[in-house]
């Protein structure tokens, strides 16, 4: 199992290394695949061009044993002074609600999802920003979530 995970990480690293639109991408491994409500991964990145539009994505990796078809989470976007720029509760669909078929890309029983959180977002100014992610499901801990992350890329035409 560990060799499989290392292989997927290596392939992902090679794939993402060739991505010229990416401004930032980082994933946080969830210990023991159990995401506790009070565990709030934080991602800090720098925006140099506030005139450009950016797409911000969630990166979610889950095991096939994830017990729900969806995932509720809230993002908190903070500027470098710690002021909240934006926050929103969002529902992410990880499996088809009717068939239970996993969405996203998968090998074996592990599935990766890249779901848009903020499309064509314009940052108010250049600087350092932080996004925090909090799961809002009724189960604590939430099982079978292996990692969560953020991807920031410059939107097409920006």
CSV table of N, CA and C in Angstrom, one decimal:
chain,number,residue,atom,x,y,z
A,1,UNK,N,0.8,-1.2,0.0
A,1,UNK,CA,0.0,0.0,0.0
A,1,UNK,C,0.9,1.3,0.0
A,2,UNK,N,1.9,1.3,0.8
A,2,UNK,CA,2.8,2.4,0.9
A,2,UNK,C,3.5,2.7,-0.4
A,3,UNK,N,3.9,1.6,-1.1
A,3,UNK,CA,4.6,1.7,-2.4
A,3,UNK,C,3.6,2.4,-3.4
A,4,UNK,N,2.4,2.0,-3.3
A,4,UNK,CA,1.3,2.5,-4.2
A,4,UNK,C,1.2,4.0,-4.0
A,5,UNK,N,1.1,4.4,-2.8
A,5,UNK,CA,0.9,5.8,-2.4
A,5,UNK,C,2.1,6.6,-2.9
A,6,UNK,N,3.3,6.1,-2.7
A,6,UNK,CA,4.5,6.8,-3.1
A,6,UNK,C,4.6,6.9,-4.6
A,7,UNK,N,4.1,5.9,-5.3
A,7,UNK,CA,4.1,5.9,-6.8
A,7,UNK,C,3.1,7.0,-7.3
A,8,UNK,N,1.9,7.1,-6.7
A,8,UNK,CA,1.0,8.1,-7.1
A,8,UNK,C,1.5,9.5,-6.8
A,9,UNK,N,2.2,9.7,-5.6
A,9,UNK,CA,2.7,11.0,-5.3
A,9,UNK,C,3.8,11.4,-6.3
A,10,UNK,N,4.7,10.4,-6.7
A,10,UNK,CA,5.7,10.7,-7.6
A,10,UNK,C,5.2,11.1,-9.0
A,11,UNK,N,4.2,10.4,-9.5
A,11,UNK,CA,3.6,10.7,-10.7
A,11,UNK,C,2.9,12.1,-10.7
A,12,UNK,N,2.2,12.4,-9.6
A,12,UNK,CA,1.6,13.7,-9.4
A,12,UNK,C,2.6,14.8,-9.4
A,13,UNK,N,3.7,14.6,-8.8
A,13,UNK,CA,4.8,15.6,-8.7
A,13,UNK,C,5.3,15.9,-10.1
A,14,UNK,N,5.5,14.9,-10.9
A,14,UNK,CA,6.0,15.1,-12.2
A,14,UNK,C,5.0,15.8,-13.1
A,15,UNK,N,3.7,15.4,-12.9
A,15,UNK,CA,2.6,16.0,-13.7
A,15,UNK,C,2.5,17.5,-13.4
A,16,UNK,N,2.5,17.8,-12.1
A,16,UNK,CA,2.3,19.2,-11.6
A,16,UNK,C,3.5,20.1,-11.9
A,17,UNK,N,4.7,19.5,-12.0
A,17,UNK,CA,5.9,20.3,-12.2
A,17,UNK,C,5.9,21.0,-13.5
A,18,UNK,N,5.1,20.5,-14.5
A,18,UNK,CA,5.1,21.0,-15.8
A,18,UNK,C,3.9,22.0,-16.0
A,19,UNK,N,3.3,22.5,-15.0
A,19,UNK,CA,2.1,23.3,-15.0
A,19,UNK,C,2.4,24.7,-14.9
A,20,UNK,N,2.3,25.5,-16.0
A,20,UNK,CA,2.7,26.9,-16.0
A,20,UNK,C,1.7,27.8,-15.4
A,21,UNK,N,0.4,27.4,-15.3
A,21,UNK,CA,-0.6,28.3,-14.7
A,21,UNK,C,-0.6,28.3,-13.2
A,22,UNK,N,-0.1,27.3,-12.6
A,22,UNK,CA,-0.1,27.1,-11.2
A,22,UNK,C,0.7,28.2,-10.5
A,23,UNK,N,0.1,28.8,-9.5
A,23,UNK,CA,0.7,29.8,-8.6
A,23,UNK,C,1.1,29.1,-7.3
A,24,UNK,N,0.3,28.2,-6.9
A,24,UNK,CA,0.5,27.5,-5.6
A,24,UNK,C,-0.3,26.2,-5.6
A,25,UNK,N,0.3,25.2,-5.0
A,25,UNK,CA,-0.4,24.0,-4.8
A,25,UNK,C,0.2,23.2,-3.6
A,26,UNK,N,-0.6,22.9,-2.6
A,26,UNK,CA,-0.1,22.1,-1.5
A,26,UNK,C,-1.2,21.3,-0.9
A,27,UNK,N,-0.8,20.1,-0.5
A,27,UNK,CA,-1.8,19.2,0.2
A,27,UNK,C,-1.3,18.9,1.6
A,28,UNK,N,-2.3,18.6,2.4
A,28,UNK,CA,-2.0,18.3,3.8
A,28,UNK,C,-2.6,16.9,4.1
A,29,UNK,N,-1.7,16.0,4.5
A,29,UNK,CA,-2.1,14.6,4.8
A,29,UNK,C,-2.9,14.6,6.1
A,30,UNK,N,-4.0,13.9,6.1
A,30,UNK,CA,-4.8,13.8,7.3
A,30,UNK,C,-4.3,12.6,8.1
A,31,UNK,N,-3.8,12.7,9.3
A,31,UNK,CA,-3.3,11.6,10.1
A,31,UNK,C,-4.3,10.5,10.2
A,32,UNK,N,-3.9,9.3,10.0
A,32,UNK,CA,-4.8,8.1,10.1
A,32,UNK,C,-6.1,8.2,9.3
A,33,UNK,N,-6.1,9.0,8.3
A,33,UNK,CA,-7.3,9.2,7.5
A,33,UNK,C,-8.5,9.5,8.3
A,34,UNK,N,-8.4,10.2,9.4
A,34,UNK,CA,-9.4,10.6,10.3
A,34,UNK,C,-9.4,12.2,10.4
A,35,UNK,N,-10.3,12.9,9.8
A,35,UNK,CA,-10.3,14.3,9.8
A,35,UNK,C,-11.2,14.8,10.9
A,36,UNK,N,-10.6,15.3,12.0
A,36,UNK,CA,-11.3,15.8,13.1
A,36,UNK,C,-11.8,17.3,12.8
A,37,UNK,N,-12.9,17.6,13.4
A,37,UNK,CA,-13.5,18.9,13.2
A,37,UNK,C,-12.5,20.1,13.6
A,38,UNK,N,-11.8,19.8,14.7
A,38,UNK,CA,-10.9,20.9,15.2
A,38,UNK,C,-9.5,20.9,14.5
A,39,UNK,N,-9.4,20.0,13.5
A,39,UNK,CA,-8.1,20.0,12.7
A,39,UNK,C,-8.4,20.9,11.4
A,40,UNK,N,-7.8,22.0,11.4
A,40,UNK,CA,-8.1,23.0,10.3
A,40,UNK,C,-6.8,23.2,9.5
A,41,UNK,N,-6.6,22.5,8.4
A,41,UNK,CA,-5.4,22.7,7.6
A,41,UNK,C,-5.3,24.1,7.1
A,42,UNK,N,-4.1,24.7,7.0
A,42,UNK,CA,-3.9,26.1,6.6
A,42,UNK,C,-2.9,26.1,5.5
A,43,UNK,N,-3.1,26.9,4.5
A,43,UNK,CA,-2.3,27.0,3.3
A,43,UNK,C,-2.0,28.5,3.0
A,44,UNK,N,-0.7,28.8,3.0
A,44,UNK,CA,-0.3,30.2,2.8
A,44,UNK,C,0.5,30.4,1.5
A,45,UNK,N,0.1,31.4,0.7
A,45,UNK,CA,0.7,31.6,-0.6
A,45,UNK,C,0.8,33.1,-0.9
A,46,UNK,N,1.5,33.5,-1.9
A,46,UNK,CA,1.7,34.9,-2.3
A,46,UNK,C,1.1,35.2,-3.6
A,47,UNK,N,0.4,36.3,-3.7
A,47,UNK,CA,-0.2,36.8,-4.9
A,47,UNK,C,0.6,38.0,-5.3
A,48,UNK,N,1.2,38.0,-6.5
A,48,UNK,CA,2.0,39.2,-6.9
A,48,UNK,C,1.2,40.1,-7.9
A,49,UNK,N,0.2,39.6,-8.6
A,49,UNK,CA,-0.6,40.4,-9.5
A,49,UNK,C,-2.0,40.4,-9.1
A,50,UNK,N,-2.5,41.5,-8.5
A,50,UNK,CA,-3.9,41.7,-8.1
A,50,UNK,C,-4.8,42.0,-9.2
A,51,UNK,N,-4.3,42.3,-10.4
A,51,UNK,CA,-5.1,42.6,-11.5
A,51,UNK,C,-5.6,41.4,-12.2
A,52,UNK,N,-4.9,40.3,-12.0
A,52,UNK,CA,-5.3,39.0,-12.7
A,52,UNK,C,-6.4,38.3,-11.9
A,53,UNK,N,-7.1,37.4,-12.6
A,53,UNK,CA,-8.1,36.6,-12.0
A,53,UNK,C,-7.5,35.2,-11.7
A,54,UNK,N,-7.9,34.6,-10.6
A,54,UNK,CA,-7.4,33.3,-10.2
A,54,UNK,C,-8.5,32.3,-10.0
A,55,UNK,N,-8.2,31.0,-10.3
A,55,UNK,CA,-9.1,29.9,-9.9
A,55,UNK,C,-8.5,29.2,-8.7
A,56,UNK,N,-9.3,29.0,-7.7
A,56,UNK,CA,-8.8,28.3,-6.5
A,56,UNK,C,-9.6,27.0,-6.4
A,57,UNK,N,-8.9,26.0,-6.2
A,57,UNK,CA,-9.5,24.6,-6.2
A,57,UNK,C,-9.2,24.0,-4.9
A,58,UNK,N,-10.1,23.1,-4.5
A,58,UNK,CA,-9.9,22.1,-3.4
A,58,UNK,C,-9.2,20.9,-4.0
A,59,UNK,N,-8.3,20.3,-3.4
A,59,UNK,CA,-7.7,19.0,-3.7
A,59,UNK,C,-8.2,18.1,-2.6
A,60,UNK,N,-8.9,17.0,-2.9
A,60,UNK,CA,-9.4,16.1,-1.9
A,60,UNK,C,-9.0,14.7,-2.3
A,61,UNK,N,-8.4,13.9,-1.4
A,61,UNK,CA,-8.1,12.5,-1.7
A,61,UNK,C,-8.9,11.7,-0.6
A,62,UNK,N,-9.7,10.8,-1.1
A,62,UNK,CA,-10.4,9.9,-0.2
A,62,UNK,C,-10.3,8.5,-0.6
A,63,UNK,N,-10.5,7.6,0.4
A,63,UNK,CA,-10.5,6.2,0.2
A,63,UNK,C,-11.9,5.8,-0.3
A,64,UNK,N,-12.1,4.7,-1.0
A,64,UNK,CA,-13.3,4.2,-1.4
A,64,UNK,C,-14.3,3.9,-0.3
A,65,UNK,N,-13.8,3.7,0.9
A,65,UNK,CA,-14.6,3.4,2.1
A,65,UNK,C,-15.2,4.7,2.7
A,66,UNK,N,-15.0,5.9,2.1
A,66,UNK,CA,-15.7,7.1,2.6
A,66,UNK,C,-17.2,6.9,2.6
A,67,UNK,N,-17.8,7.1,3.7
A,67,UNK,CA,-19.2,6.7,3.9
A,67,UNK,C,-20.3,7.6,3.3
A,68,UNK,N,-19.9,8.7,2.8
A,68,UNK,CA,-20.9,9.7,2.2
A,68,UNK,C,-20.6,10.0,0.8
A,69,UNK,N,-21.6,10.5,0.1
A,69,UNK,CA,-21.4,10.9,-1.3
A,69,UNK,C,-20.9,12.4,-1.4
A,70,UNK,N,-21.0,13.1,-0.3
A,70,UNK,CA,-20.6,14.5,-0.3
A,70,UNK,C,-19.6,14.9,0.8
A,71,UNK,N,-19.2,16.1,0.8
A,71,UNK,CA,-18.3,16.6,1.9
A,71,UNK,C,-18.6,18.1,2.0
A,72,UNK,N,-19.1,18.5,3.2
A,72,UNK,CA,-19.3,19.9,3.5
A,72,UNK,C,-18.0,20.4,4.1
A,73,UNK,N,-17.5,21.5,3.6
A,73,UNK,CA,-16.4,22.2,4.2
A,73,UNK,C,-16.5,23.7,4.1
A,74,UNK,N,-15.9,24.4,5.0
A,74,UNK,CA,-15.9,25.9,4.9
A,74,UNK,C,-14.4,26.3,4.7
A,75,UNK,N,-14.3,27.2,3.7
A,75,UNK,CA,-12.9,27.8,3.5
A,75,UNK,C,-13.0,29.2,4.2
A,76,UNK,N,-11.9,29.6,4.7
A,76,UNK,CA,-11.6,30.9,5.3
A,76,UNK,C,-10.4,31.5,4.6
A,77,UNK,N,-10.6,32.6,3.8
A,77,UNK,CA,-9.5,33.2,3.1
A,77,UNK,C,-9.1,34.5,3.9
A,78,UNK,N,-7.9,34.5,4.3
A,78,UNK,CA,-7.4,35.6,5.2
A,78,UNK,C,-6.3,36.4,4.4
A,79,UNK,N,-6.2,37.7,4.6
A,79,UNK,CA,-5.1,38.5,4.1
A,79,UNK,C,-3.9,38.4,5.1
A,80,UNK,N,-2.8,39.1,4.7
A,80,UNK,CA,-1.6,39.0,5.5
A,80,UNK,C,-1.7,39.6,6.9
A,81,UNK,N,-2.7,40.4,7.1
A,81,UNK,CA,-3.0,41.0,8.4
A,81,UNK,C,-3.9,40.1,9.3
A,82,UNK,N,-4.4,39.0,8.7
A,82,UNK,CA,-5.3,38.2,9.3
A,82,UNK,C,-6.8,38.5,9.2
A,83,UNK,N,-7.1,39.5,8.3
A,83,UNK,CA,-8.5,39.9,8.1
A,83,UNK,C,-9.1,38.9,7.1
A,84,UNK,N,-10.3,38.6,7.4
A,84,UNK,CA,-11.1,37.7,6.6
A,84,UNK,C,-11.5,38.4,5.3
A,85,UNK,N,-11.1,37.8,4.1
A,85,UNK,CA,-11.4,38.4,2.8
A,85,UNK,C,-12.7,37.7,2.3
A,86,UNK,N,-12.8,36.4,2.6
A,86,UNK,CA,-13.9,35.6,2.1
A,86,UNK,C,-14.0,34.4,2.9
A,87,UNK,N,-15.3,33.9,3.1
A,87,UNK,CA,-15.5,32.6,3.7
A,87,UNK,C,-16.8,32.0,3.2
A,88,UNK,N,-16.9,30.7,3.1
A,88,UNK,CA,-18.1,30.1,2.6
A,88,UNK,C,-18.2,28.7,2.9
A,89,UNK,N,-19.4,28.2,3.3
A,89,UNK,CA,-19.6,26.8,3.4
A,89,UNK,C,-20.0,26.3,2.1
A,90,UNK,N,-19.3,25.2,1.6
A,90,UNK,CA,-19.6,24.6,0.3
A,90,UNK,C,-19.8,23.1,0.4
A,91,UNK,N,-20.6,22.6,-0.5
A,91,UNK,CA,-20.9,21.1,-0.6
A,91,UNK,C,-20.1,20.6,-1.7
A,92,UNK,N,-19.2,19.6,-1.5
A,92,UNK,CA,-18.4,19.0,-2.6
A,92,UNK,C,-19.0,17.6,-2.8
A,93,UNK,N,-19.3,17.2,-4.0
A,93,UNK,CA,-19.8,15.9,-4.4
A,93,UNK,C,-18.6,15.0,-4.7
A,94,UNK,N,-18.4,14.0,-4.0
A,94,UNK,CA,-17.3,13.1,-4.2
A,94,UNK,C,-17.7,11.8,-4.9
A,95,UNK,N,-19.0,11.4,-4.7
A,95,UNK,CA,-19.5,10.2,-5.3
A,95,UNK,C,-20.9,10.5,-6.0
A,96,UNK,N,-21.2,9.8,-7.0
A,96,UNK,CA,-22.5,10.0,-7.6
A,96,UNK,C,-23.6,9.6,-6.6
A,97,UNK,N,-24.5,10.6,-6.2
A,97,UNK,CA,-25.5,10.3,-5.2
A,97,UNK,C,-26.5,9.2,-5.5
A,98,UNK,N,-26.7,8.9,-6.8
A,98,UNK,CA,-27.6,7.8,-7.1
A,98,UNK,C,-27.0,6.4,-7.2
A,99,UNK,N,-25.8,6.4,-7.8
A,99,UNK,CA,-25.1,5.1,-8.1
A,99,UNK,C,-24.1,4.8,-7.1
A,100,UNK,N,-23.5,5.8,-6.4
A,100,UNK,CA,-22.4,5.6,-5.4
A,100,UNK,C,-21.1,5.5,-6.1
A,101,UNK,N,-21.1,5.6,-7.4
A,101,UNK,CA,-19.8,5.5,-8.2
A,101,UNK,C,-18.9,6.7,-7.8
A,102,UNK,N,-17.7,6.5,-7.5
A,102,UNK,CA,-16.7,7.6,-7.1
A,102,UNK,C,-16.5,8.5,-8.3
A,103,UNK,N,-16.5,9.8,-8.0
A,103,UNK,CA,-16.1,10.8,-9.0
A,103,UNK,C,-14.6,11.1,-8.9
A,104,UNK,N,-14.1,11.9,-9.7
A,104,UNK,CA,-12.7,12.2,-9.7
A,104,UNK,C,-11.8,11.1,-10.3
A,105,UNK,N,-10.5,11.2,-10.1
A,105,UNK,CA,-9.6,10.2,-10.7
A,105,UNK,C,-9.2,9.2,-9.6
A,106,UNK,N,-9.1,8.0,-10.0
A,106,UNK,CA,-8.8,7.0,-9.0
A,106,UNK,C,-8.0,5.8,-9.6
A,107,UNK,N,-7.2,5.2,-8.7
A,107,UNK,CA,-6.5,4.0,-8.9
A,107,UNK,C,-6.8,3.1,-7.7
A,108,UNK,N,-7.4,1.9,-8.0
A,108,UNK,CA,-7.7,1.0,-6.9
A,108,UNK,C,-8.8,1.7,-6.0
A,109,UNK,N,-8.6,1.8,-4.7
A,109,UNK,CA,-9.6,2.4,-3.9
A,109,UNK,C,-9.3,3.8,-3.4
A,110,UNK,N,-8.4,4.5,-4.1
A,110,UNK,CA,-8.1,5.9,-3.7
A,110,UNK,C,-8.5,6.8,-4.8
A,111,UNK,N,-9.2,7.9,-4.5
A,111,UNK,CA,-9.7,8.8,-5.5
A,111,UNK,C,-9.3,10.2,-5.2
A,112,UNK,N,-8.9,10.9,-6.2
A,112,UNK,CA,-8.4,12.3,-6.1
A,112,UNK,C,-9.5,13.2,-6.8
A,113,UNK,N,-9.8,14.3,-6.2
A,113,UNK,CA,-10.8,15.3,-6.7
A,113,UNK,C,-10.1,16.6,-6.7
A,114,UNK,N,-10.4,17.4,-7.8
A,114,UNK,CA,-10.0,18.8,-7.8
A,114,UNK,C,-11.3,19.5,-8.2
A,115,UNK,N,-11.8,20.2,-7.2
A,115,UNK,CA,-13.1,20.9,-7.3
A,115,UNK,C,-12.9,22.4,-7.1
A,116,UNK,N,-13.5,23.1,-8.0
A,116,UNK,CA,-13.4,24.6,-7.9
A,116,UNK,C,-14.0,25.1,-6.7
A,117,UNK,N,-13.3,26.0,-6.0
A,117,UNK,CA,-13.8,26.7,-4.8
A,117,UNK,C,-14.2,28.1,-5.1
A,118,UNK,N,-13.3,28.8,-5.7
A,118,UNK,CA,-13.5,30.2,-6.1
A,118,UNK,C,-13.1,30.4,-7.6
A,119,UNK,N,-14.0,30.4,-8.5
A,119,UNK,CA,-13.6,30.7,-9.9
A,119,UNK,C,-13.4,32.2,-10.2
A,120,UNK,N,-12.4,32.5,-11.0
A,120,UNK,CA,-12.1,33.8,-11.5
A,120,UNK,C,-12.1,34.8,-10.3
A,121,UNK,N,-11.4,34.5,-9.2
A,121,UNK,CA,-11.4,35.3,-8.0
A,121,UNK,C,-10.3,36.4,-8.2
A,122,UNK,N,-10.6,37.6,-7.9
A,122,UNK,CA,-9.6,38.7,-7.9
A,122,UNK,C,-9.3,39.1,-6.4
A,123,UNK,N,-8.0,39.0,-6.1
A,123,UNK,CA,-7.5,39.3,-4.8
A,123,UNK,C,-7.5,40.9,-4.7
A,124,UNK,N,-7.9,41.4,-3.5
A,124,UNK,CA,-8.0,42.9,-3.4
A,124,UNK,C,-6.6,43.6,-3.5
A,125,UNK,N,-5.5,42.9,-3.2
A,125,UNK,CA,-4.2,43.5,-3.3
A,125,UNK,C,-3.2,42.4,-3.4
A,126,UNK,N,-2.0,42.8,-3.9
A,126,UNK,CA,-0.9,41.8,-3.9
A,126,UNK,C,-0.5,41.6,-2.4
A,127,UNK,N,0.0,40.4,-2.2
A,127,UNK,CA,0.4,40.1,-0.8
A,127,UNK,C,0.3,38.6,-0.5
A,128,UNK,N,0.4,38.3,0.8
A,128,UNK,CA,0.4,36.9,1.3
A,128,UNK,C,-1.0,36.6,1.8
A,129,UNK,N,-1.6,35.5,1.4
A,129,UNK,CA,-2.9,35.1,1.8
A,129,UNK,C,-2.8,33.7,2.4
A,130,UNK,N,-3.8,33.4,3.2
A,130,UNK,CA,-3.9,32.1,3.9
A,130,UNK,C,-5.3,31.6,3.7
A,131,UNK,N,-5.5,30.3,3.3
A,131,UNK,CA,-6.8,29.7,3.3
A,131,UNK,C,-6.8,28.6,4.3
A,132,UNK,N,-7.8,28.5,5.1
A,132,UNK,CA,-8.0,27.5,6.1
A,132,UNK,C,-9.2,26.7,5.7
A,133,UNK,N,-9.1,25.4,5.9
A,133,UNK,CA,-10.2,24.5,5.6
A,133,UNK,C,-10.7,23.8,6.8
A,134,UNK,N,-12.1,23.8,7.0
A,134,UNK,CA,-12.7,23.1,8.1
A,134,UNK,C,-13.8,22.2,7.6
A,135,UNK,N,-13.8,21.0,8.0
A,135,UNK,CA,-14.8,20.0,7.6
A,135,UNK,C,-16.1,20.3,8.4
A,136,UNK,N,-17.2,20.2,7.8
A,136,UNK,CA,-18.5,20.5,8.5
A,136,UNK,C,-19.5,19.3,8.3
A,137,UNK,N,-19.0,18.1,8.5
A,137,UNK,CA,-19.9,17.0,8.5
A,137,UNK,C,-20.3,16.7,9.9
A,138,UNK,N,-21.3,15.8,10.0
A,138,UNK,CA,-21.8,15.5,11.4
A,138,UNK,C,-21.0,14.5,12.1
A,139,UNK,N,-20.0,13.9,11.4
A,139,UNK,CA,-19.2,12.8,12.0
A,139,UNK,C,-17.9,13.4,12.4
A,140,UNK,N,-17.5,13.1,13.6
A,140,UNK,CA,-16.2,13.5,14.1
A,140,UNK,C,-15.5,12.4,14.9
A,141,UNK,N,-14.4,11.9,14.3
A,141,UNK,CA,-13.7,12.3,13.1
A,141,UNK,C,-14.4,11.8,11.9
A,142,UNK,N,-14.1,12.4,10.8
A,142,UNK,CA,-14.6,12.0,9.5
A,142,UNK,C,-13.6,11.0,8.9
A,143,UNK,N,-14.1,9.8,8.6
A,143,UNK,CA,-13.2,8.7,8.2
A,143,UNK,C,-12.9,8.8,6.7
A,144,UNK,N,-11.8,8.2,6.3
A,144,UNK,CA,-11.4,7.9,4.9
A,144,UNK,C,-11.1,9.1,4.1
A,145,UNK,N,-10.8,10.3,4.7
A,145,UNK,CA,-10.3,11.4,4.0
A,145,UNK,C,-8.8,11.3,4.2
A,146,UNK,N,-8.0,11.2,3.1
A,146,UNK,CA,-6.6,10.9,3.2
A,146,UNK,C,-5.8,12.2,3.2
A,147,UNK,N,-6.2,13.2,2.4
A,147,UNK,CA,-5.6,14.5,2.3
A,147,UNK,C,-6.5,15.5,1.8
A,148,UNK,N,-6.2,16.8,2.1
A,148,UNK,CA,-6.9,17.9,1.6
A,148,UNK,C,-5.9,19.0,1.2
A,149,UNK,N,-6.2,19.8,0.2
A,149,UNK,CA,-5.3,20.8,-0.2
A,149,UNK,C,-5.9,21.9,-1.0
A,150,UNK,N,-5.1,22.8,-1.5
A,150,UNK,CA,-5.5,23.9,-2.2
A,150,UNK,C,-4.6,24.1,-3.5
A,151,UNK,N,-5.2,24.5,-4.6
A,151,UNK,CA,-4.5,24.8,-5.8
A,151,UNK,C,-5.0,26.2,-6.2
A,152,UNK,N,-4.0,27.1,-6.5
A,152,UNK,CA,-4.3,28.4,-7.0
A,152,UNK,C,-3.6,28.5,-8.3
A,153,UNK,N,-4.4,28.9,-9.3
A,153,UNK,CA,-3.9,29.1,-10.7
A,153,UNK,C,-4.4,30.3,-11.3
A,154,UNK,N,-3.6,30.9,-12.2
A,154,UNK,CA,-4.1,32.0,-12.9
A,154,UNK,C,-5.2,31.6,-13.9
A,155,UNK,N,-6.3,32.3,-13.9
A,155,UNK,CA,-7.4,32.0,-14.8
A,155,UNK,C,-7.0,32.3,-16.2
A,156,UNK,N,-7.6,31.5,-17.2
A,156,UNK,CA,-7.3,31.8,-18.6
A,156,UNK,C,-7.7,33.2,-19.0
A,157,UNK,N,-6.8,33.8,-19.8
A,157,UNK,CA,-7.1,35.2,-20.2
A,157,UNK,C,-6.7,36.3,-19.3
A,158,UNK,N,-6.1,35.9,-18.1
A,158,UNK,CA,-5.6,36.9,-17.1
A,158,UNK,C,-4.2,37.2,-17.3
